[in-house]
Every structure is written in C-alpha cells, then in structure tokens.
CSV table of C-alpha atoms in Angstrom, one decimal:
chain,number,residue,atom,x,y,z
A,4,MET,CA,-15.3,11.1,8.3
A,5,MET,CA,-15.5,9.3,5.0
A,6,LYS,CA,-18.5,11.2,3.8
A,7,PHE,CA,-17.0,14.5,5.3
A,8,ALA,CA,-14.0,13.7,3.3
A,9,TRP,CA,-15.7,12.7,0.1
A,10,ASP,CA,-18.4,15.7,0.3
A,11,ASN,CA,-15.8,18.3,0.4
A,12,TYR,CA,-13.6,16.6,-2.4
A,13,LYS,CA,-17.0,16.5,-4.4
A,14,ARG,CA,-17.6,20.0,-3.7
A,15,TYR,CA,-14.3,21.7,-4.1
A,16,ALA,CA,-12.3,19.1,-6.5
A,17,TRP,CA,-14.6,17.0,-8.5
A,18,GLY,CA,-12.8,15.2,-11.3
A,19,LYS,CA,-9.4,16.2,-10.1
A,20,ASN,CA,-7.0,13.7,-8.4
A,21,GLU,CA,-6.8,15.0,-4.9
A,22,LEU,CA,-8.6,17.6,-2.6
A,23,ARG,CA,-6.9,20.8,-1.3
A,24,PRO,CA,-8.8,21.1,1.8
A,25,VAL,CA,-7.4,24.4,2.9
A,26,THR,CA,-7.8,26.3,-0.1
A,27,ARG,CA,-10.7,24.7,-1.3
A,28,ASN,CA,-9.4,23.9,-4.9
A,29,GLY,CA,-8.5,20.5,-6.6
A,30,HIS,CA,-4.9,18.8,-7.3
A,31,ILE,CA,-3.7,17.1,-10.4
A,32,GLY,CA,0.0,16.7,-10.0
A,33,ASN,CA,2.0,14.7,-12.5
A,34,MET,CA,2.1,11.0,-10.9
A,35,PHE,CA,-0.7,9.8,-12.9
A,36,GLY,CA,0.1,11.5,-16.5
A,37,GLY,CA,-3.0,12.7,-17.9
A,38,LEU,CA,-5.3,10.4,-15.9
A,39,ARG,CA,-8.0,12.4,-13.7
A,40,GLY,CA,-10.2,11.4,-10.7
A,41,ALA,CA,-7.6,9.3,-8.9
A,42,SER,CA,-9.6,10.0,-5.6
A,43,ILE,CA,-13.0,8.9,-7.1
A,44,ILE,CA,-11.5,5.5,-8.3
A,45,ASP,CA,-9.8,5.0,-4.9
A,46,SER,CA,-13.0,5.4,-3.2
A,47,LEU,CA,-15.4,3.3,-5.4
A,48,ASP,CA,-15.1,0.2,-2.9
A,49,THR,CA,-14.7,2.3,0.5
A,50,LEU,CA,-17.9,3.9,-0.6
A,51,TYR,CA,-19.8,0.5,-1.5
A,52,ILE,CA,-18.3,-1.2,1.7
A,53,MET,CA,-19.6,1.4,3.9
A,54,GLY,CA,-23.0,1.4,2.5
A,55,LEU,CA,-22.5,4.9,1.3
A,56,MET,CA,-24.6,4.4,-1.8
A,57,GLU,CA,-25.7,7.7,-3.4
A,58,GLU,CA,-21.9,8.6,-3.1
A,59,TYR,CA,-20.8,5.2,-4.7
A,60,ASN,CA,-23.7,5.8,-7.4
A,61,ASP,CA,-22.2,9.2,-8.1
A,62,ALA,CA,-18.5,7.8,-8.5
A,63,LYS,CA,-19.9,5.2,-10.7
A,64,GLU,CA,-21.2,7.7,-13.1
A,65,TRP,CA,-18.3,9.5,-13.0
A,66,VAL,CA,-15.9,6.5,-14.2
A,67,GLN,CA,-18.2,5.3,-16.5
A,68,ASN,CA,-18.9,9.2,-18.6
A,69,SER,CA,-15.8,11.2,-17.6
A,70,LEU,CA,-12.8,8.9,-17.2
A,71,ASP,CA,-10.5,9.4,-20.1
A,72,LEU,CA,-8.0,7.0,-20.4
A,73,ASN,CA,-6.5,8.4,-23.8
A,74,SER,CA,-4.9,11.1,-22.0
A,75,ASN,CA,-0.8,11.8,-22.5
A,76,GLY,CA,1.9,12.4,-20.1
A,77,GLU,CA,4.0,10.4,-18.1
A,78,ALA,CA,2.9,8.5,-15.6
A,79,SER,CA,3.9,6.0,-12.6
A,80,LEU,CA,3.3,2.8,-13.7
A,81,PHE,CA,3.1,1.6,-9.7
A,82,GLU,CA,0.8,4.2,-9.0
A,83,VAL,CA,-1.5,3.7,-12.0
A,84,ASN,CA,-1.8,0.1,-11.3
A,85,ILE,CA,-2.2,0.2,-7.7
A,86,ARG,CA,-5.2,3.0,-7.8
A,87,TYR,CA,-6.6,2.8,-11.1
A,88,VAL,CA,-6.5,-0.9,-12.0
A,89,GLY,CA,-6.8,-1.9,-8.4
A,90,GLY,CA,-9.7,0.2,-7.9
A,91,LEU,CA,-11.6,-0.7,-10.8
A,92,LEU,CA,-11.2,-4.3,-10.3
A,93,SER,CA,-12.0,-4.2,-6.7
A,94,ALA,CA,-15.2,-2.3,-7.4
A,95,TYR,CA,-15.9,-5.1,-9.9
A,96,TYR,CA,-15.6,-7.7,-7.8
A,97,LEU,CA,-17.7,-6.3,-5.0
A,98,THR,CA,-20.6,-4.9,-7.1
A,99,GLY,CA,-20.7,-7.3,-10.1
A,100,GLU,CA,-20.9,-4.2,-12.1
A,101,GLU,CA,-19.1,-4.1,-15.3
A,102,VAL,CA,-17.7,-0.4,-15.1
A,103,ARG,CA,-14.9,-0.2,-17.3
A,104,LEU,CA,-11.7,-2.5,-17.4
A,105,ILE,CA,-9.0,-0.9,-18.7
A,106,ASP,CA,-6.4,-2.3,-20.9
A,107,VAL,CA,-4.1,0.8,-20.2
A,108,CYS,CA,-1.3,-1.2,-18.4
A,109,TYR,CA,-0.6,-3.9,-21.3
A,110,PRO,CA,1.7,-2.0,-23.7
A,111,SER,CA,4.1,-0.7,-20.7
A,112,ILE,CA,4.8,-4.2,-19.4
A,113,LEU,CA,6.1,-5.2,-22.8
A,114,VAL,CA,9.1,-3.3,-22.3
A,115,ARG,CA,11.7,-4.0,-19.8
A,116,SER,CA,11.7,-1.1,-17.7
A,117,ALA,CA,8.7,-1.2,-15.5
A,118,ALA,CA,9.3,2.2,-13.9
A,119,SER,CA,6.7,4.1,-15.8
A,120,PHE,CA,4.8,4.6,-18.9
A,121,ILE,CA,2.7,7.4,-20.9
A,122,PRO,CA,-0.8,5.9,-21.3
A,123,LYS,CA,-1.7,7.3,-24.8
A,124,HIS,CA,1.0,5.6,-26.6
A,125,GLY,CA,2.2,2.8,-24.5
A,126,THR,CA,5.9,4.1,-24.1
A,127,SER,CA,8.5,3.0,-21.5
A,128,TRP,CA,10.0,6.1,-19.6
A,129,SER,CA,11.9,6.3,-16.4
A,130,TRP,CA,11.3,8.4,-13.3
A,131,GLY,CA,14.1,11.2,-12.6
A,132,TRP,CA,14.5,9.6,-9.1
A,133,ALA,CA,14.8,6.2,-10.0
A,134,SER,CA,18.4,5.8,-9.5
A,135,ALA,CA,20.8,6.2,-12.7
A,136,GLY,CA,17.5,4.7,-14.8
A,137,SER,CA,17.1,1.8,-12.6
A,138,SER,CA,13.8,-0.4,-12.0
A,139,ILE,CA,12.8,-0.1,-8.5
A,140,LEU,CA,11.8,-3.5,-6.7
A,141,ALA,CA,8.5,-1.9,-5.2
A,142,GLU,CA,7.3,-0.7,-9.1
A,143,PHE,CA,8.2,-3.9,-10.7
A,144,GLY,CA,7.4,-6.3,-7.6
A,145,THR,CA,3.9,-4.8,-7.5
A,146,LEU,CA,1.9,-6.0,-10.3
A,147,HIS,CA,1.3,-9.4,-9.4
A,148,LEU,CA,-2.2,-9.4,-7.6
A,149,GLU,CA,-3.7,-7.0,-10.4
A,150,PHE,CA,-2.3,-9.0,-13.7
A,151,VAL,CA,-3.7,-12.0,-12.2
A,152,HIS,CA,-6.8,-11.0,-11.9
A,153,LEU,CA,-6.6,-9.3,-15.3
A,154,THR,CA,-5.9,-12.5,-16.7
A,155,GLU,CA,-8.7,-13.9,-15.1
A,156,LEU,CA,-11.4,-11.6,-16.4
A,157,SER,CA,-9.8,-11.3,-20.0
A,158,ARG,CA,-8.8,-14.7,-20.2
A,159,ASN,CA,-5.7,-13.5,-21.8
A,160,SER,CA,-2.6,-15.1,-20.3
A,161,ILE,CA,-0.2,-12.2,-21.3
A,162,TYR,CA,-0.6,-10.4,-17.8
A,163,THR,CA,0.1,-13.2,-16.0
A,164,GLU,CA,3.2,-14.2,-18.3
A,165,LYS,CA,4.5,-11.0,-17.7
A,166,VAL,CA,4.5,-10.8,-13.9
A,167,MET,CA,5.9,-14.2,-14.0
A,168,ASN,CA,8.8,-13.5,-16.2
A,169,ILE,CA,9.5,-10.5,-13.8
A,170,ARG,CA,9.6,-13.6,-11.0
A,171,LYS,CA,12.0,-15.9,-12.8
A,172,VAL,CA,14.5,-12.9,-13.1
A,173,LEU,CA,14.4,-12.7,-9.6
A,174,ASN,CA,14.6,-16.1,-9.0
A,175,LYS,CA,17.8,-16.4,-11.2
A,176,ILE,CA,19.9,-13.5,-9.9
A,177,GLU,CA,22.2,-13.9,-6.8
A,178,LYS,CA,21.1,-12.2,-3.8
A,179,PRO,CA,23.5,-10.5,-1.4
A,180,HIS,CA,23.1,-12.6,1.9
A,181,GLY,CA,19.5,-13.6,0.8
A,182,LEU,CA,18.2,-9.8,0.3
A,183,TYR,CA,16.6,-8.0,-2.2
A,184,PRO,CA,18.2,-4.8,-3.0
A,185,ASN,CA,15.7,-1.8,-4.0
A,186,PHE,CA,17.4,-0.7,-7.5
A,187,LEU,CA,17.6,-3.1,-10.4
A,188,SER,CA,19.1,-2.2,-14.2
A,189,PRO,CA,16.7,-3.1,-16.7
A,190,VAL,CA,19.7,-3.1,-19.0
A,191,SER,CA,22.1,-5.7,-17.2
A,192,GLY,CA,19.6,-7.2,-15.1
A,193,ASN,CA,22.3,-6.7,-11.8
A,194,TRP,CA,21.4,-5.0,-8.8
A,195,VAL,CA,22.5,-1.3,-9.3
A,196,GLN,CA,23.2,-0.8,-5.3
A,197,HIS,CA,22.9,-2.8,-2.5
A,198,HIS,CA,20.2,-0.8,-0.4
A,199,VAL,CA,17.7,-2.6,1.0
A,200,SER,CA,14.5,-1.4,2.8
A,201,ILE,CA,11.1,-2.7,4.1
A,202,GLY,CA,10.1,0.8,3.7
A,203,GLY,CA,9.9,2.9,0.5
A,204,LEU,CA,11.1,1.5,-2.5
A,205,GLY,CA,10.8,-2.1,-1.3
A,206,ASP,CA,7.8,-2.5,0.9
A,207,SER,CA,5.3,-4.0,-1.5
A,208,PHE,CA,7.3,-6.5,-3.4
A,209,TYR,CA,7.5,-8.3,0.0
A,210,GLU,CA,3.6,-7.8,0.4
A,211,TYR,CA,2.8,-9.4,-2.6
A,212,LEU,CA,4.9,-12.1,-2.4
A,213,ILE,CA,3.0,-13.8,0.4
A,214,LYS,CA,-0.4,-12.2,-0.7
A,215,SER,CA,0.1,-13.9,-4.0
A,216,TYR,CA,0.5,-17.2,-2.3
A,217,LEU,CA,-2.8,-16.6,-0.2
A,218,MET,CA,-4.7,-15.3,-3.5
A,219,SER,CA,-3.8,-18.2,-5.2
A,220,ASP,CA,-5.6,-20.5,-2.5
A,221,LYS,CA,-2.3,-21.3,-1.1
A,222,THR,CA,-1.3,-23.1,-4.6
A,223,ASP,CA,1.5,-20.5,-5.6
A,224,ASP,CA,4.4,-22.5,-3.9
A,225,ASP,CA,7.0,-20.3,-5.9
A,226,ALA,CA,5.7,-17.0,-4.1
A,227,LYS,CA,5.5,-19.0,-0.7
A,228,LYS,CA,9.1,-20.1,-1.0
A,229,MET,CA,10.2,-16.7,-2.0
A,230,TYR,CA,8.6,-14.9,0.6
A,231,TYR,CA,9.8,-17.3,3.6
A,232,GLY,CA,13.2,-17.2,2.3
A,233,ALA,CA,13.4,-13.5,2.1
A,234,LEU,CA,11.6,-12.9,5.5
A,235,GLU,CA,14.4,-15.0,6.9
A,236,ALA,CA,17.2,-12.9,5.2
A,237,ILE,CA,15.3,-9.7,6.8
A,238,GLU,CA,15.2,-11.4,10.1
A,239,ALA,CA,19.2,-12.2,9.9
A,240,ASN,CA,20.0,-9.0,8.9
A,241,LEU,CA,17.8,-5.9,9.3
A,242,VAL,CA,15.3,-7.1,12.7
A,243,GLN,CA,17.0,-4.9,15.5
A,244,LYS,CA,16.0,-4.6,19.1
A,245,SER,CA,16.7,-1.3,20.6
A,246,PRO,CA,18.2,-0.7,24.1
A,247,GLY,CA,14.5,0.3,25.0
A,248,GLY,CA,13.1,-3.3,23.8
A,249,LEU,CA,11.5,-2.1,20.9
A,250,THR,CA,11.6,-4.4,18.0
A,251,TYR,CA,12.0,-2.8,14.5
A,252,MET,CA,13.1,-3.2,10.5
A,253,ALA,CA,16.6,-1.2,10.0
A,254,GLU,CA,17.7,-0.4,6.5
A,255,TRP,CA,20.8,-1.9,4.9
A,256,ARG,CA,23.3,-0.2,2.5
A,257,GLY,CA,26.1,-2.7,1.6
A,258,GLY,CA,26.3,-4.4,5.0
A,259,ILE,CA,25.7,-1.3,7.2
A,260,LEU,CA,22.9,-0.4,9.2
A,261,ASP,CA,20.9,2.5,9.3
A,262,HIS,CA,18.9,2.5,12.1
A,263,LYS,CA,15.7,4.3,10.8
A,264,MET,CA,12.3,2.9,10.2
A,265,GLY,CA,10.0,4.7,8.0
A,266,HIS,CA,6.3,4.9,8.5
A,267,LEU,CA,5.5,3.0,5.1
A,268,ALA,CA,7.6,0.1,7.1
A,269,CYS,CA,4.9,-0.3,9.4
A,270,PHE,CA,2.9,-2.6,7.2
A,271,SER,CA,5.0,-4.9,8.0
A,272,GLY,CA,3.6,-5.9,11.3
A,273,GLY,CA,0.3,-6.8,9.5
A,274,MET,CA,2.3,-8.5,6.3
A,275,ILE,CA,3.9,-11.0,8.7
A,276,GLY,CA,0.7,-11.5,10.8
A,277,ILE,CA,-0.9,-12.8,7.7
A,278,GLY,CA,1.6,-14.9,6.5
A,279,ALA,CA,2.5,-16.6,10.0
A,280,ASP,CA,0.2,-19.7,9.7
A,281,ASP,CA,1.6,-20.8,6.5
A,282,GLY,CA,5.4,-20.8,7.8
A,283,ALA,CA,7.1,-23.8,9.3
A,284,PRO,CA,5.1,-25.1,12.0
A,285,GLU,CA,7.8,-24.6,14.9
A,286,LYS,CA,7.7,-20.7,13.6
A,287,ARG,CA,4.2,-20.0,13.5
A,288,GLN,CA,4.0,-18.4,17.1
A,289,HIS,CA,7.5,-16.8,16.4
A,290,TYR,CA,5.6,-14.8,13.1
A,291,LEU,CA,2.7,-13.8,15.2
A,292,ASP,CA,5.1,-12.5,17.8
A,293,LEU,CA,7.5,-10.7,15.7
A,294,ALA,CA,4.3,-9.0,13.9
A,295,ALA,CA,2.9,-8.3,17.2
A,296,GLU,CA,6.3,-6.5,18.4
A,297,ILE,CA,6.6,-4.5,15.2
A,298,THR,CA,3.0,-3.3,15.6
A,299,HIS,CA,3.9,-2.1,19.0
A,300,THR,CA,7.0,-0.1,18.0
A,301,CYS,CA,5.2,1.6,15.0
A,302,HIS,CA,2.4,2.6,18.1
A,303,GLU,CA,5.0,3.7,20.1
A,304,SER,CA,5.9,6.1,17.2
A,305,TYR,CA,2.8,7.8,17.4
A,306,THR,CA,2.1,7.7,21.3
A,307,ARG,CA,5.7,9.3,21.6
A,308,SER,CA,4.5,12.8,19.6
A,309,ALA,CA,2.6,15.6,20.7
A,310,THR,CA,-0.3,14.8,18.1
A,311,LYS,CA,-0.2,11.2,18.8
A,312,LEU,CA,0.2,11.1,15.2
A,313,GLY,CA,3.6,9.4,13.6
A,314,PRO,CA,6.3,10.8,11.8
A,315,GLU,CA,7.2,10.2,8.3
A,316,ALA,CA,10.3,8.1,9.6
A,317,PHE,CA,11.6,7.2,13.2
A,318,ARG,CA,15.1,6.4,14.0
A,319,PHE,CA,17.0,4.5,16.9
A,320,ASP,CA,20.2,6.3,17.5
A,321,GLY,CA,21.6,9.0,19.2
A,322,GLY,CA,19.4,8.3,22.3
A,323,GLY,CA,16.0,8.7,20.7
A,324,GLU,CA,13.9,5.5,20.1
A,325,ALA,CA,10.8,5.4,17.8
A,326,THR,CA,11.2,9.4,17.2
A,327,ALA,CA,12.2,11.6,14.3
A,328,THR,CA,15.5,13.1,14.6
A,329,ARG,CA,15.5,15.3,11.4
A,330,LEU,CA,13.5,17.8,10.8
A,331,ASN,CA,12.6,16.6,7.1
A,332,ASP,CA,11.0,13.4,8.7
A,333,ARG,CA,8.5,14.8,11.2
A,334,TYR,CA,5.4,15.2,8.6
A,335,TYR,CA,2.3,12.9,8.6
A,336,ILE,CA,0.3,12.6,5.4
A,337,LEU,CA,-2.6,10.7,6.7
A,338,ARG,CA,-0.7,7.6,5.7
A,339,PRO,CA,-2.4,4.0,6.6
A,340,GLU,CA,0.3,1.6,7.5
A,341,VAL,CA,0.2,1.7,10.9
A,342,ILE,CA,-3.6,1.7,11.1
A,343,GLU,CA,-3.4,-1.5,8.6
A,344,SER,CA,-1.3,-3.5,10.8
A,345,TYR,CA,-3.9,-2.6,13.9
A,346,MET,CA,-6.7,-3.9,11.4
A,347,TYR,CA,-4.8,-7.3,10.6
A,348,MET,CA,-3.7,-7.9,14.2
A,349,TRP,CA,-7.1,-7.3,15.5
A,350,ARG,CA,-8.4,-9.8,12.9
A,351,LEU,CA,-5.7,-12.4,14.1
A,352,THR,CA,-5.6,-12.3,17.7
A,353,HIS,CA,-8.8,-10.0,18.8
A,354,ASP,CA,-6.7,-8.6,21.3
A,355,PRO,CA,-8.6,-5.2,22.5
A,356,LYS,CA,-5.4,-2.8,22.3
A,357,TYR,CA,-5.3,-2.9,18.7
A,358,ARG,CA,-9.1,-1.2,18.6
A,359,GLU,CA,-8.0,1.0,21.4
A,360,TRP,CA,-5.0,2.0,19.3
A,361,GLY,CA,-6.9,2.5,16.2
A,362,TRP,CA,-9.3,4.8,18.4
A,363,GLU,CA,-6.4,7.0,19.5
A,364,ALA,CA,-5.4,7.4,15.7
A,365,VAL,CA,-9.3,8.3,14.7
A,366,GLU,CA,-9.3,10.8,17.8
A,367,ALA,CA,-5.4,12.3,16.6
A,368,LEU,CA,-6.9,12.5,13.0
A,369,GLU,CA,-10.4,14.4,13.9
A,370,GLN,CA,-8.3,16.9,16.4
A,371,HIS,CA,-5.1,17.6,14.3
A,372,CYS,CA,-5.9,16.6,10.6
A,373,ARG,CA,-9.8,17.6,10.1
A,374,VAL,CA,-10.0,21.2,8.7
A,375,GLU,CA,-13.2,23.0,7.7
A,376,SER,CA,-13.4,21.4,4.3
A,377,GLY,CA,-11.7,17.9,4.5
A,378,PHE,CA,-8.6,16.3,6.2
A,379,SER,CA,-5.1,17.4,5.7
A,380,GLY,CA,-1.7,16.0,6.3
A,381,ILE,CA,0.7,18.1,8.8
A,382,ARG,CA,4.3,18.9,9.0
A,383,ASP,CA,5.2,18.3,12.1
A,384,VAL,CA,3.9,15.8,14.3
A,385,TYR,CA,5.7,16.9,17.6
A,386,THR,CA,4.1,20.4,17.8
A,387,MET,CA,0.5,20.9,18.9
A,388,THR,CA,0.4,24.3,16.5
A,389,VAL,CA,0.1,22.2,13.5
A,390,SER,CA,0.4,23.6,10.2
A,391,HIS,CA,-1.3,21.8,7.4
A,392,ASP,CA,-0.1,20.6,4.1
A,393,ASN,CA,-3.4,21.4,2.3
A,394,MET,CA,-3.7,18.0,0.6
A,395,GLN,CA,-6.2,15.2,1.4
A,396,GLN,CA,-4.5,12.2,-0.3
A,397,SER,CA,-6.7,9.6,-2.3
A,398,PHE,CA,-4.9,6.6,0.0
A,399,PHE,CA,-6.6,8.5,3.1
A,400,LEU,CA,-10.0,7.5,1.5
A,401,SER,CA,-8.9,4.3,0.0
A,402,GLU,CA,-6.7,2.9,2.8
A,403,THR,CA,-6.7,4.6,6.2
A,404,LEU,CA,-10.4,5.2,6.2
A,405,LYS,CA,-11.1,1.6,4.7
A,406,TYR,CA,-8.8,-0.3,7.5
A,407,LEU,CA,-10.3,1.9,10.4
A,408,TYR,CA,-13.7,0.9,9.0
A,409,LEU,CA,-12.4,-2.7,9.0
A,410,LEU,CA,-11.1,-2.7,12.5
A,411,PHE,CA,-14.2,-2.0,14.0
A,412,SER,CA,-16.4,-4.1,11.9
A,413,ASP,CA,-17.2,-7.8,12.3
A,414,ASP,CA,-14.8,-10.4,10.8
A,415,ASP,CA,-17.3,-11.4,8.2
A,416,LEU,CA,-16.8,-8.2,6.4
A,417,LEU,CA,-14.1,-8.9,3.6
A,418,PRO,CA,-13.4,-12.1,5.4
A,419,LEU,CA,-9.3,-12.9,5.3
A,420,GLU,CA,-9.8,-16.2,4.0
A,421,ASP,CA,-11.6,-14.9,1.1
A,422,TRP,CA,-10.1,-11.5,0.3
A,423,VAL,CA,-6.7,-10.0,-0.2
A,424,PHE,CA,-6.1,-6.6,0.1
A,425,ASN,CA,-3.8,-4.8,-2.9
A,426,THR,CA,-1.1,-2.2,-1.6
A,427,GLU,CA,-4.1,0.3,-1.9
A,428,ALA,CA,-6.1,-1.6,0.1
A,429,HIS,CA,-8.4,-2.6,-2.7
A,430,PRO,CA,-10.0,-5.9,-2.0
A,431,LEU,CA,-9.1,-8.9,-4.6
A,432,PRO,CA,-10.6,-12.0,-4.3
A,433,VAL,CA,-8.9,-15.6,-3.5
A,434,VAL,CA,-8.5,-17.3,-7.1
A,435,GLN,CA,-10.4,-20.7,-6.7
A,436,ASN,CA,-9.2,-21.5,-10.5
A,437,HIS,CA,-5.4,-22.4,-10.2
A,438,SER,CA,-4.5,-22.2,-13.7
A,439,SER,CA,-3.0,-18.7,-13.4
A,440,PHE,CA,-0.1,-19.6,-11.0
A,441,ALA,CA,1.7,-22.3,-12.9
A,442,LEU,CA,5.2,-21.2,-14.0
C-alpha cells in the first residue's frame, strides 16, 4: 500500500504537498505557506522503516536539493512543526544522516501567539478560524517533543525555554474543574471560552504531556503531574457510558456536555494505554481498561458503517450510538487515530483482536479508498457507492500506513521504551541526557 501510494505521488505530484489521485495531479494548499513537498518529508521515516530504500533515497535527494525554506506565505506553525520539523528530526535519528536541520520555527516562537507564522520573515500571524484571534491549545501545546530535540541537537536552550514558558503559563492559569479549554487569549492570558475537547483543538496537548514524560526517560515530573491531573478532570467531567455500554469522551461547552466524539479523539485509547503503567499503582489496571473501552468504541464506529471505515465524528444522542447523525460528519479522509490506538493496544496487551481490527481497516481501505492512482478519502462511510474526495493526505503515508505496519511487526521494531511518536507518527528517541527537562 505504501509503495502504491508513494509511486503515484511521485508520478503525478512530485514536489507538491499532496497527490490528487482521481485527477492525477498535485495539490499545494495554503496550510504550509510557501513550503512544498509535505508528502515527501512525511514519508521519509515510513519508507526507511519499511526498507523501501530506493524510494527513501529519492525522497532524501529531494530534501537535499529542492526543499526551499525561504518561501513566503502564511503557514500553520502546528502543521509545519509536526510534519516538517518532526519528519526531518525522525529521519535524522533513524539514519544518522544529516539531511537538513531547519531553524524555520525559531522566529515564530519569540512572539506570544503560536497560531501560525510566515516562514520567510518569521512574522506571527493568526488563522481566521482561531476564535477571535485566540491561540489554540493543541497548537501551542504541541511543540514540546520537537523543540526539546532541537535543543538536544543544536545545544541551543532557546527551544526548550520557549516550550517550558508555555507550560509555566498553563500551570499558573486557573482551570475550570481542572480542565483545559481549547482557546486562550495571547493578549490577556485568559481562556476565551470554555469549550473542552479531547478531539480537534485540544487532542495533542494531552498527548504531548504524557509523551514528554516518557521521552524524558521519566524525569519530567512536571509533565507527569499535568497529564494525570488533566486525565482525572477528563474522567470526572467528559468520560461517559452510553445506554448500550460504550465508553466515550464527550465534549464540554461551559459545563454542558455535547455527546459527540470526533475521529481525532480516538487517539486517546492509545494515549491512556501508554500512560497506564506510570499512573498511581491502584489505577494502572483501571487506565488500561479505560484505554481498551475507548478503543472498542472507536472500532464500533467503524463496524457500524457500510464501508467499515469510521466517520469524522459520531454521536451518542437521539437513539443512535457511535454513528454520525449529521451529513457533514460522514466523511473519512484516511485518518490514522483509530489504527494508532490498535497499534498501541496490541503492543501493550497482545490481544489478537487488535490485529484483526487492523486487518479489517486494511481491507476497507483497499476496497473503498484505493483508486487507480493512489488512495483517496471518501465522502460518506455509510454508503457502498463511494464518492472519493480526490485527496491522498500526507498523514496517510506518515501515520496510517506506518501504524498499520507497526501493528503487524514485532515489538522490537521501534520499541516503545526507546521511541516516542510525535503527533504525526514521527518517532523520536527517548532522551537519556536530562538537562533539557529542568524548569
């Protein structure tokens, strides 16, 4: 599947950000500003891990000769960090080859708002959909893993200092019921509205807390304390059980629950699983059970669709459970989060059902998303007459296919005690030198 996806990207979209597999051309988009080659950067480590060395060398050569970091245009700091910085860091750590290490993020973190930046000039900007110019929890909270490694490699402490400052602000600010809302004003330093979600806008903030602790070789006690404190508040306020017995994470809007779970929130099964061992001794089995229950619910969102692929969001009200009730939630864009949780739960429990579920996803992807020239998302998972969205997302190459490959590989391929995956599935090594984690 990776070779098929890659070969078609190379044939029809080389150097562009993503492949449009139905129309057989490239897509650039505006998420990365003037940066190009997102699918190449995102694929470097996947190709290497899979032993596709000819393809890896083609990708490496493009990075060396054609990646232009002096481009102009508004870009998402979050997306550039997790895909470009994460992808290049991972390729370096896996191969030991100094391809290119970029300093492109540095100017942008000197400003208070971490919503986005313009690469050429290092100027801060703000996405229109950010709530009234707010900073987004998952944006400023998803820099830590990469920036600690930038400090490790450059020996420049500025990267770690900046992300530690973000953490200090979050520690000081009052949190409603212990929860972290999704929007923060970079001007006042206060929460803008009390919307809390483990899905989009919030998700990877929580993921990076437990992963920061694990990546520090379990010395970053501040991250540990923040993670388990947040998890306690999530359990008290967001975790629900449906009448049919499915455990899910609702969203919280100023104290009122919205009984909806996004596909993006399905990463949380894996997150709670990898954090289970380091919780309070009496809660370790509870956390592993909770991780399994959430992963089961996300699998149900797949099995209850005609295509056996899950919708963008599913609800637990109006009689239906784990199904999308709104037309605009029915699409699947090759997302990895459910498969990601299968991989972690397999590694943690070796229960064969997780491989069975992963294989169901492989068969569904092959049947419904594979087109003549690549893989495409689909607009409605509830109909067998599929309509393709004509986009092979770069995260399909970086995350979905990598997590599937790891699910069916031995545990000694990127063992979890030695590697931590960033939120784009780029593996980063556990840091043995603990200097970066002192506040």
